Amino acid sequence: MATQKILSGAKDRLDAIRAEGRLTEESFVELAAIYDNVAYVFLYLESNEQHVDYRWLLPYRDAFFKDQELDRTLLTLCTNLHCENPDIEECRRAYVGHLNDKLAADPTSAAELAGLQDQAKDIVQAGRQDQLAFLARLGVDTEGGTADTIGYTLISATPDAARRVKLVGAMTALRDKRLGLLIDTVDAMTEIRRATSHGQGARSVLAHTMRRCAVDEETARHIVDAYVSGAIEDRGSLETDIREVIGDVGAPIDHFGRYIRTLQGDLKVPLFDLRACLAFIEDVAVRVFGLSMQRLPESSPGVWSVVVSRGEKTIGYINFDLWDAGRNRTANTTSGIRNRVDWGSIVQLPIAYISCRFHRDTHGRERITFQNVHSLFHEVGHALNHILIRKRLPTLSGLDYLPLERIEDLSMWTEKWVYHPDFVAHLELSEEEREGMRFCQRVKILEYRRNHIDRAVTAALDFELHRVKSGGLRESFQRLDDRFGVARYCSLGEFPVYFAWPMINANPGATFAYTRSAAESAEAFAPLLRRQLSDIEPVEFEGAFDACFDFDEPSSSPDIRSIFTFYGDSLWRSAG
């Protein structure tokens, strides 16, 4: 209901602006901010559709983004406007160009692409339902969980290696039951993108996407290739570690859950005080960015509102929506107006919304898992980016505020504070809880290592499929295997699901951006592990994050090996 209220209010305000019959600089700024906010709400909802049923909200998406009469009206209003402020005028011209391109696009192709995307999602969902039915036949409780998480729990709890192999095989067979149809659907989507990009004068889908990047195609290829090579090398090391713990199994990664369970033994995994975690990340914002965060009286039960200031000046707000595991959400998320608007007399402070998942213990305290602390810190990074960005109002979607390769830099940097020794000290844990914390850190690192191949091959397939002018997913996977031998570590069936993701659909070919941000954040954060937060001063970081806040700053070229160094064998020990 809260999301519906946000969307309904935004639509009412949009209709009011439209009814005025003319735009001013102020109303154009508000118009663009409305679209930015709504775009990001749907981007989040679509990314989490496995957990969130938002179909009843789709009429709002159509009302904002699929109404050609509205688009024509907005184009006329924006064309007739001239803004005295050069920054606003730049945004107005960009928005006029966007609307012209959108109205000139073939509506049939757009509808076909949307239909194919829905078809791909339906195919994936059918496989997940088959897996849940299989698990239910085995007597497993499948209520309130996903096929992936329930299957992982069952397999990791199975002591017999041969039975684990059979379970993995059965789950994989059900996932791939409709693989041919899913691949054909992805290939059909790719062909529509190719025709569209060709019609827009680009030599390939990738080349069209790279127009929104500050790095060139060759740099992106280097990022992809370096990550694939490093992921393969690290997988060999991880397989050796697994065999040393659980024995000489044929496909060690299939036994990863059992490996983690064996490492844990009888160790109790703790929950952490939610408010203490938030207080720590607030202190990071103070020490690094010179910000202060003052908690306001709760606007409603469970909402922790924070005003963010620099000196005496208020620069934005963050609303932490605190919700327990029983409420209908399953991940920490950020939404909100993503840019500060402060041009002359026009001041519109950014507001970010972060959902914080927790469990309430028997004493009524809000407790949070380590995984959700990691997610929370990541989203705080996005919120800070919303608040601190400089005079760049996106006009196309919620991710247009920076070059694509930099959109995760700050969030990935902020999430790494979960490994910092000062975070452990801040929580004032017992020795048993400290040991549990060290285990949680180690597991997160091991999970990151397990997923290197998945992330690397996804980025490489996305890049290759949208780089070439013909051929489909099978051919791209074969070329990747010919170059790197990836089929030894993964199968094609693992990857078509990702091609229905919002990121790939919005920016085909650009999944490499996550790799670059992972390396950039690891390279920037690693030296801080040896520093105390209390010794850090904002002056040390002046200019260090400019690329996160200013579109016109250059993108760095981090060493991709920084990812493997940061998540290496020794980090969890030093972090503890």
XYZ file of C-alpha atoms in Angstrom:
576
model
C 0.000 0.000 0.000
C 2.885 2.385 0.719
C 4.268 1.863 -2.798
C 0.833 2.407 -4.300
C 0.522 5.655 -2.325
C 3.892 6.870 -3.656
C 2.962 6.056 -7.254
C -0.541 7.461 -6.959
C 0.753 10.719 -5.501
C 3.392 11.009 -8.207
C 0.796 10.441 -10.932
C -1.556 13.024 -9.424
C 1.238 15.601 -9.354
C 2.274 14.745 -12.913
C -1.312 15.247 -14.071
C -1.428 18.605 -12.291
C 1.781 19.760 -13.997
C 0.424 18.600 -17.340
C -2.880 20.423 -16.791
C -1.094 23.744 -16.281
C -0.407 23.820 -20.024
C 3.091 25.222 -19.684
C 6.324 24.431 -17.882
C 8.577 26.617 -15.809
C 12.101 25.764 -14.744
C 10.703 24.744 -11.371
C 7.987 22.475 -12.744
C 10.401 20.885 -15.242
C 12.761 20.006 -12.399
C 9.854 18.462 -10.501
C 8.635 16.616 -13.601
C 12.004 15.025 -14.241
C 12.427 14.107 -10.576
C 9.001 12.429 -10.550
C 9.968 10.249 -13.497
C 13.325 9.451 -11.938
C 11.721 8.286 -8.711
C 9.028 6.187 -10.387
C 11.540 4.570 -12.734
C 13.669 3.482 -9.810
C 10.688 2.102 -7.881
C 9.854 -0.199 -10.785
C 13.492 -1.066 -11.352
C 13.660 -2.350 -7.770
C 10.316 -4.158 -7.956
C 11.271 -5.943 -11.158
C 14.659 -6.915 -9.747
C 12.917 -8.580 -6.789
C 9.894 -10.008 -8.571
C 10.791 -13.505 -7.371
C 9.813 -12.292 -3.895
C 7.454 -9.385 -4.550
C 4.172 -9.683 -6.460
C 3.766 -6.258 -8.014
C 1.528 -7.078 -10.978
C -1.284 -5.013 -9.488
C 1.004 -1.962 -9.762
C 1.734 -2.431 -13.475
C -1.052 -0.040 -14.559
C 1.011 2.740 -12.958
C 4.040 1.771 -15.049
C 1.918 1.867 -18.182
C 0.451 5.233 -17.168
C 3.903 6.782 -16.756
C 5.876 5.103 -19.518
C 3.492 3.664 -22.137
C 1.148 6.561 -22.821
C 2.085 8.103 -26.179
C -0.413 10.935 -25.781
C 1.281 11.871 -22.510
C 4.694 11.661 -24.170
C 3.573 13.950 -26.984
C 2.170 16.457 -24.490
C 5.395 16.431 -22.462
C 7.437 16.846 -25.633
C 5.421 19.924 -26.598
C 5.725 21.391 -23.113
C 9.475 20.779 -22.955
C 10.066 22.053 -26.494
C 8.289 25.306 -25.692
C 10.369 25.844 -22.570
C 13.711 27.629 -22.437
C 15.634 27.548 -19.175
C 17.934 30.360 -18.113
C 19.981 28.064 -15.900
C 22.434 26.231 -18.195
C 22.350 22.994 -16.185
C 18.562 22.800 -16.311
C 18.603 23.733 -19.994
C 21.039 20.899 -20.655
C 18.647 18.473 -18.979
C 15.688 19.881 -20.884
C 17.437 19.349 -24.228
C 18.368 15.813 -23.220
C 14.791 15.068 -22.267
C 13.475 16.459 -25.549
C 15.898 14.175 -27.372
C 14.763 11.213 -25.292
C 11.088 11.882 -25.987
C 11.735 12.321 -29.720
C 13.590 8.994 -29.831
C 10.869 7.271 -27.832
C 8.057 8.540 -30.049
C 10.016 7.657 -33.194
C 10.668 4.107 -32.005
C 8.704 1.240 -33.474
C 5.990 0.521 -30.896
C 5.567 -2.972 -32.293
C 9.193 -3.855 -31.520
C 8.921 -2.438 -28.003
C 5.759 -4.456 -27.369
C 7.362 -7.609 -28.757
C 10.419 -7.131 -26.559
C 8.252 -6.638 -23.463
C 6.220 -9.718 -24.350
C 9.343 -11.829 -24.789
C 10.725 -10.591 -21.488
C 7.518 -11.651 -19.751
C 7.689 -14.986 -21.552
C 11.255 -15.555 -20.322
C 10.174 -14.809 -16.773
C 7.254 -17.227 -17.056
C 9.559 -19.990 -18.294
C 11.955 -19.429 -15.397
C 9.096 -19.349 -12.908
C 7.703 -22.623 -14.263
C 11.066 -24.267 -13.593
C 11.094 -22.926 -10.055
C 7.613 -24.264 -9.441
C 8.724 -27.685 -10.715
C 11.635 -27.577 -8.276
C 9.365 -26.635 -5.365
C 7.003 -29.481 -6.249
C 9.943 -31.895 -6.294
C 11.122 -30.674 -2.893
C 7.594 -31.005 -1.505
C 7.458 -34.621 -2.698
C 10.606 -35.222 -0.668
C 8.737 -34.026 2.403
C 10.427 -30.619 2.598
C 8.438 -27.633 3.863
C 8.359 -25.228 0.881
C 6.279 -22.471 2.456
C 7.841 -19.016 2.612
C 11.004 -19.750 0.663
C 12.388 -19.941 -2.842
C 13.411 -23.084 -4.686
C 17.042 -21.971 -4.584
C 17.214 -21.328 -0.843
C 15.168 -24.375 0.167
C 17.126 -26.638 -2.169
C 20.426 -25.266 -0.897
C 19.404 -25.909 2.701
C 18.346 -29.477 1.942
C 21.496 -30.334 -0.011
C 23.825 -28.807 2.571
C 22.096 -30.804 5.335
C 22.518 -34.097 3.448
C 25.533 -35.996 4.864
C 25.877 -38.515 2.029
C 27.892 -37.119 -0.903
C 26.286 -39.419 -3.473
C 22.808 -38.296 -2.434
C 23.889 -34.656 -2.628
C 25.001 -35.253 -6.215
C 21.623 -36.801 -7.059
C 19.739 -33.885 -5.514
C 21.838 -31.342 -7.410
C 21.257 -33.296 -10.627
C 17.509 -33.430 -10.085
C 17.244 -29.706 -9.342
C 19.374 -28.878 -12.391
C 17.304 -31.120 -14.672
C 14.111 -29.386 -13.559
C 15.708 -25.960 -14.080
C 16.736 -26.951 -17.610
C 13.488 -28.716 -18.541
C 12.513 -25.772 -20.775
C 16.033 -24.562 -21.530
C 15.642 -24.688 -25.303
C 12.548 -22.494 -25.226
C 14.187 -20.088 -22.785
C 17.300 -19.716 -24.957
C 15.148 -19.190 -28.055
C 13.272 -16.452 -26.194
C 16.498 -14.721 -25.168
C 17.770 -14.949 -28.748
C 14.547 -13.400 -30.052
C 14.954 -10.522 -27.606
C 18.524 -10.047 -28.827
C 17.426 -9.852 -32.457
C 14.922 -7.109 -31.641
C 17.643 -5.155 -29.835
C 19.954 -5.565 -32.823
C 17.354 -4.230 -35.227
C 16.592 -1.311 -32.932
C 20.235 -0.314 -32.414
C 20.892 -0.593 -36.162
C 17.953 1.712 -36.791
C 19.505 4.207 -34.376
C 22.777 4.225 -36.275
C 24.857 2.045 -33.949
C 27.068 -0.757 -35.289
C 25.910 -3.085 -32.503
C 23.716 -3.257 -29.431
C 26.830 -2.977 -27.277
C 28.049 0.091 -29.171
C 24.705 1.771 -28.517
C 24.926 0.994 -24.790
C 28.531 2.201 -24.592
C 27.339 5.692 -25.488
C 26.290 5.929 -21.841
C 29.700 4.922 -20.549
C 32.858 6.931 -19.953
C 35.092 3.994 -20.892
C 35.536 2.583 -24.368
C 34.643 -0.863 -25.650
C 38.205 -2.150 -25.535
C 38.520 -1.202 -21.867
C 35.252 -2.974 -21.143
C 36.488 -6.095 -22.938
C 39.656 -6.073 -20.834
C 37.534 -5.879 -17.667
C 35.453 -8.853 -18.780
C 38.390 -11.003 -19.892
C 40.435 -10.286 -16.777
C 37.565 -11.232 -14.515
C 36.859 -14.498 -16.349
C 40.534 -15.488 -16.162
C 40.779 -14.596 -12.478
C 37.504 -16.355 -11.654
C 38.706 -19.580 -13.220
C 41.976 -19.453 -11.318
C 40.213 -18.739 -8.029
C 37.671 -21.519 -8.625
C 40.501 -24.036 -8.779
C 41.761 -22.821 -5.419
C 38.271 -22.960 -3.886
C 37.717 -26.497 -5.170
C 40.938 -27.567 -3.470
C 39.760 -26.015 -0.199
C 36.414 -27.832 -0.408
C 38.039 -31.204 -1.048
C 40.356 -30.730 1.914
C 37.345 -30.315 4.209
C 34.735 -32.784 2.894
C 36.780 -35.268 0.859
C 37.578 -35.993 -2.767
C 34.258 -35.249 -4.476
C 33.846 -35.039 -8.216
C 32.298 -31.561 -8.563
C 33.306 -29.711 -5.393
C 31.135 -26.653 -5.954
C 28.003 -28.864 -5.813
C 28.977 -29.568 -2.200
C 29.592 -25.945 -1.241
C 26.717 -25.834 1.244
C 27.977 -28.937 2.978
C 31.449 -27.394 3.072
C 30.095 -24.307 4.858
C 28.066 -26.428 7.271
C 31.153 -28.499 8.085
C 33.226 -25.362 8.733
C 30.538 -24.079 11.070
C 30.266 -27.204 13.165
C 28.531 -26.331 16.430
C 29.328 -22.628 16.174
C 26.316 -20.403 16.782
C 25.736 -17.673 14.217
C 24.739 -14.444 15.988
C 22.239 -11.765 15.129
C 23.298 -8.131 15.541
C 21.646 -5.070 16.994
C 20.107 -3.181 14.081
C 20.375 0.262 15.627
C 24.012 -0.297 16.584
C 24.758 -1.247 12.972
C 23.058 1.910 11.716
C 24.942 4.018 14.261
C 28.237 2.631 12.976
C 27.545 3.364 9.322
C 26.408 6.859 10.351
C 29.819 7.306 11.978
C 31.445 6.269 8.690
C 29.490 9.033 6.925
C 30.715 11.530 9.526
C 34.384 10.492 9.363
C 34.630 10.105 5.582
C 32.205 12.645 4.141
C 31.939 15.188 6.950
C 28.205 14.592 7.251
C 26.072 14.570 10.336
C 22.939 12.479 10.666
C 20.315 13.530 13.169
C 17.432 11.223 13.883
C 14.040 12.878 13.773
C 10.974 11.710 15.682
C 9.571 8.638 13.953
C 7.057 9.749 11.347
C 5.179 6.490 11.734
C 5.702 3.235 13.621
C 8.889 1.590 12.435
C 10.246 4.516 10.422
C 13.584 5.989 11.439
C 13.910 9.368 9.727
C 17.324 10.993 9.486
C 18.218 14.492 8.355
C 21.630 14.628 6.681
C 23.610 17.834 7.114
C 27.014 19.261 6.317
C 27.819 21.919 8.855
C 24.700 23.996 9.376
C 23.239 23.143 5.985
C 20.660 20.387 5.463
C 21.471 18.493 2.268
C 18.968 15.627 2.299
C 17.034 12.999 4.184
C 17.115 9.239 4.621
C 14.088 7.312 5.837
C 14.957 3.895 7.256
C 11.855 1.736 7.100
C 12.376 -0.851 9.841
C 10.438 -4.054 9.233
C 10.568 -7.500 10.727
C 10.852 -10.764 8.814
C 7.123 -11.306 8.969
C 6.349 -8.396 6.670
C 6.081 -8.921 2.933
C 9.585 -7.907 1.896
C 12.712 -9.968 1.577
C 15.682 -7.681 0.952
C 17.069 -4.315 1.911
C 16.349 -1.796 -0.818
C 16.867 1.837 -1.650
C 14.469 4.045 -3.547
C 13.940 7.771 -3.757
C 14.714 10.911 -5.663
C 18.262 10.229 -6.724
C 19.637 13.731 -7.194
C 20.031 16.907 -5.265
C 18.471 19.791 -7.123
C 19.899 23.146 -6.065
C 19.959 25.552 -8.997
C 19.488 29.170 -8.099
C 16.086 29.582 -6.502
C 15.165 25.943 -7.139
C 15.957 23.770 -4.144
C 14.633 20.245 -3.940
C 16.371 18.165 -1.321
C 16.862 14.475 -2.095
C 15.101 11.875 0.001
C 16.223 8.242 0.056
C 14.208 5.362 1.447
C 15.929 2.256 2.774
C 14.100 -0.839 3.951
C 15.854 -2.638 6.819
C 14.925 -6.245 7.475
C 15.288 -7.506 11.036
C 14.069 -10.084 13.558
C 12.594 -8.996 16.869
C 13.959 -11.091 19.719
C 12.174 -12.150 22.901
C 13.282 -8.914 24.591
C 11.780 -6.781 21.816
C 15.148 -5.774 20.368
C 15.621 -5.425 16.615
C 18.218 -7.967 15.487
C 19.675 -8.304 11.995
C 21.569 -11.073 10.196
C 25.066 -10.499 8.866
C 23.811 -10.882 5.301
C 21.263 -8.138 5.867
C 23.877 -5.898 7.503
C 25.943 -6.264 4.328
C 22.896 -5.408 2.210
C 21.997 -2.486 4.484
C 25.461 -0.940 4.244
C 25.328 -1.324 0.460
C 22.031 0.560 0.312
C 23.335 3.301 2.588
C 26.044 3.792 -0.025
C 23.359 4.319 -2.669
C 21.531 6.727 -0.375
C 24.684 8.800 0.148
C 25.187 8.836 -3.602
C 21.640 10.188 -4.026
C 22.300 12.950 -1.547
C 25.800 13.998 -2.589
C 25.562 13.878 -6.384
C 26.231 17.196 -8.111
C 23.700 18.903 -10.344
C 22.921 15.979 -12.584
C 19.229 15.352 -12.956
C 18.498 12.079 -14.782
C 15.745 12.227 -17.342
C 15.482 8.704 -18.705
C 15.525 6.242 -15.816
C 16.625 5.814 -12.241
C 20.182 4.849 -13.248
C 21.007 7.711 -15.594
C 22.766 9.877 -13.047
C 26.275 8.527 -13.789
C 28.109 6.671 -16.525
C 27.012 3.046 -16.310
C 30.334 1.722 -15.114
C 30.267 3.892 -11.962
C 26.746 3.310 -10.639
C 27.858 0.779 -7.987
C 31.193 2.284 -6.920
C 30.086 3.923 -3.690
C 27.590 1.245 -2.637
C 30.176 -1.540 -3.060
C 32.721 0.538 -1.131
C 30.283 1.156 1.726
C 29.257 -2.508 2.037
C 32.867 -3.471 2.795
C 32.711 -1.835 6.214
C 31.171 -5.099 7.457
C 34.717 -6.509 7.354
C 36.372 -3.676 9.248
C 37.721 -4.498 12.732
C 36.161 -1.311 14.123
C 32.708 -2.555 13.146
C 33.236 -5.687 15.207
C 34.501 -3.614 18.147
C 31.583 -1.177 17.851
C 29.015 -3.930 18.385
C 30.459 -4.855 21.810
C 30.051 -8.578 21.219
C 30.827 -11.402 23.598
C 33.750 -13.658 22.704
C 31.313 -16.280 21.419
C 29.561 -13.685 19.295
C 32.900 -12.406 17.981
C 33.757 -15.907 16.877
C 30.375 -16.124 15.185
C 30.984 -12.776 13.516
C 34.340 -13.954 12.158
C 32.596 -17.000 10.737
C 29.922 -14.813 9.097
C 32.623 -12.689 7.488
C 34.399 -15.775 6.246
C 31.208 -17.265 4.801
C 30.395 -14.028 2.961
C 33.868 -14.066 1.435
C 33.567 -17.733 0.479
C 30.169 -17.085 -1.100
C 31.668 -14.245 -3.099
C 34.392 -16.608 -4.297
C 31.828 -19.269 -5.196
C 29.951 -16.721 -7.318
C 32.995 -15.391 -9.215
C 32.369 -17.755 -12.132
C 28.668 -16.941 -12.242
C 29.301 -13.186 -12.268
C 32.179 -13.390 -14.720
C 30.420 -15.588 -17.273
C 27.228 -13.529 -17.060
C 29.189 -10.358 -17.825
C 31.113 -12.073 -20.627
C 27.989 -13.549 -22.246
C 26.154 -10.226 -22.006
C 29.118 -8.434 -23.574
C 29.687 -10.974 -26.347
C 26.050 -11.561 -27.277
C 25.405 -7.852 -27.712
C 28.755 -7.140 -29.381
C 28.216 -9.406 -32.386
C 25.733 -8.815 -35.192
C 24.427 -12.369 -35.451
C 24.180 -15.584 -33.493
C 22.604 -16.371 -30.181
C 23.353 -17.381 -26.628
C 24.571 -20.861 -27.518
C 27.158 -19.525 -29.953
C 28.352 -16.874 -27.511
C 28.771 -19.468 -24.771
C 30.699 -21.721 -27.151
C 33.078 -18.900 -28.100
C 33.608 -18.160 -24.426
C 34.322 -21.824 -23.737
C 36.744 -21.994 -26.677
C 38.700 -19.069 -25.226
C 38.610 -19.865 -21.510
C 37.264 -23.385 -20.996
C 34.399 -22.180 -18.833
C 32.231 -25.273 -19.465
C 34.348 -27.170 -16.960
C 32.979 -24.889 -14.221
C 29.450 -24.039 -15.342
C 26.734 -24.938 -17.826
C 24.795 -22.796 -20.262
C 21.572 -23.447 -18.355
C 22.719 -21.274 -15.471
C 22.686 -18.031 -17.455
C 19.570 -17.390 -19.614
C 17.625 -16.317 -16.515
C 19.858 -13.261 -16.152
C 18.870 -11.965 -19.583
C 15.436 -11.086 -18.277
C 17.037 -8.861 -15.612
C 16.194 -5.135 -15.645
C 19.892 -4.187 -15.871
C 20.524 -6.223 -19.012
C 17.249 -5.166 -20.593
C 17.914 -1.494 -19.877
C 21.655 -1.592 -20.684
C 22.443 -4.680 -22.768
C 26.144 -5.490 -22.743
C 26.984 -3.448 -19.636
C 27.048 -6.093 -16.896
C 30.818 -5.516 -16.845
C 29.994 -2.379 -14.825
C 29.515 -4.475 -11.693
C 32.942 -6.031 -12.183
C 34.603 -2.657 -12.546
C 32.848 -1.298 -9.456
C 33.805 -4.399 -7.473
C 37.469 -3.858 -8.350
C 37.337 -0.097 -7.826
C 35.739 -0.439 -4.397
C 38.112 -3.204 -3.294
C 41.140 -1.207 -4.381
C 39.910 1.906 -2.559
C 38.794 0.178 0.619
C 41.594 -2.328 1.288
C 43.990 0.231 2.866
C 41.280 1.239 5.355
C 41.319 -2.224 6.925
C 44.578 -1.206 8.573
C 43.198 2.133 9.802
C 41.040 3.019 12.765
C 37.858 4.854 11.911
C 38.481 7.317 14.753
C 41.743 8.402 13.075
C 40.100 9.188 9.744
C 39.194 12.769 8.825
C 37.074 14.008 5.896
C 39.955 16.120 4.567
C 41.747 12.898 3.600
C 38.938 12.036 1.189
C 38.515 15.381 -0.544
C 38.195 14.533 -4.223
C 38.441 10.775 -3.616
C 34.793 10.163 -4.513
C 34.325 12.873 -7.132
C 33.652 10.259 -9.811
C 30.660 9.065 -7.768
C 29.120 12.526 -7.687
C 30.040 14.210 -10.958
C 29.218 12.792 -14.385
C 32.067 14.682 -16.048
C 34.808 13.138 -13.915
C 36.826 10.385 -15.636
C 36.334 6.729 -14.760
C 39.343 5.041 -13.201
C 40.870 1.798 -14.472
C 41.175 -0.426 -11.399
C 43.204 -3.614 -11.389
C 40.668 -6.450 -11.654
C 42.962 -8.590 -9.509
C 41.954 -6.335 -6.607
C 38.711 -8.333 -6.374
C 40.560 -11.605 -5.819
C 43.037 -10.017 -3.435
C 40.289 -8.490 -1.315
C 38.295 -11.713 -1.146
C 41.401 -13.811 -0.694
C 42.162 -16.465 1.874
C 43.614 -14.128 4.491
C 41.088 -11.301 4.593
C 38.642 -12.942 6.955
C 41.439 -13.448 9.466
C 42.617 -9.825 9.336
C 39.028 -8.589 9.458
C 38.373 -10.535 12.639
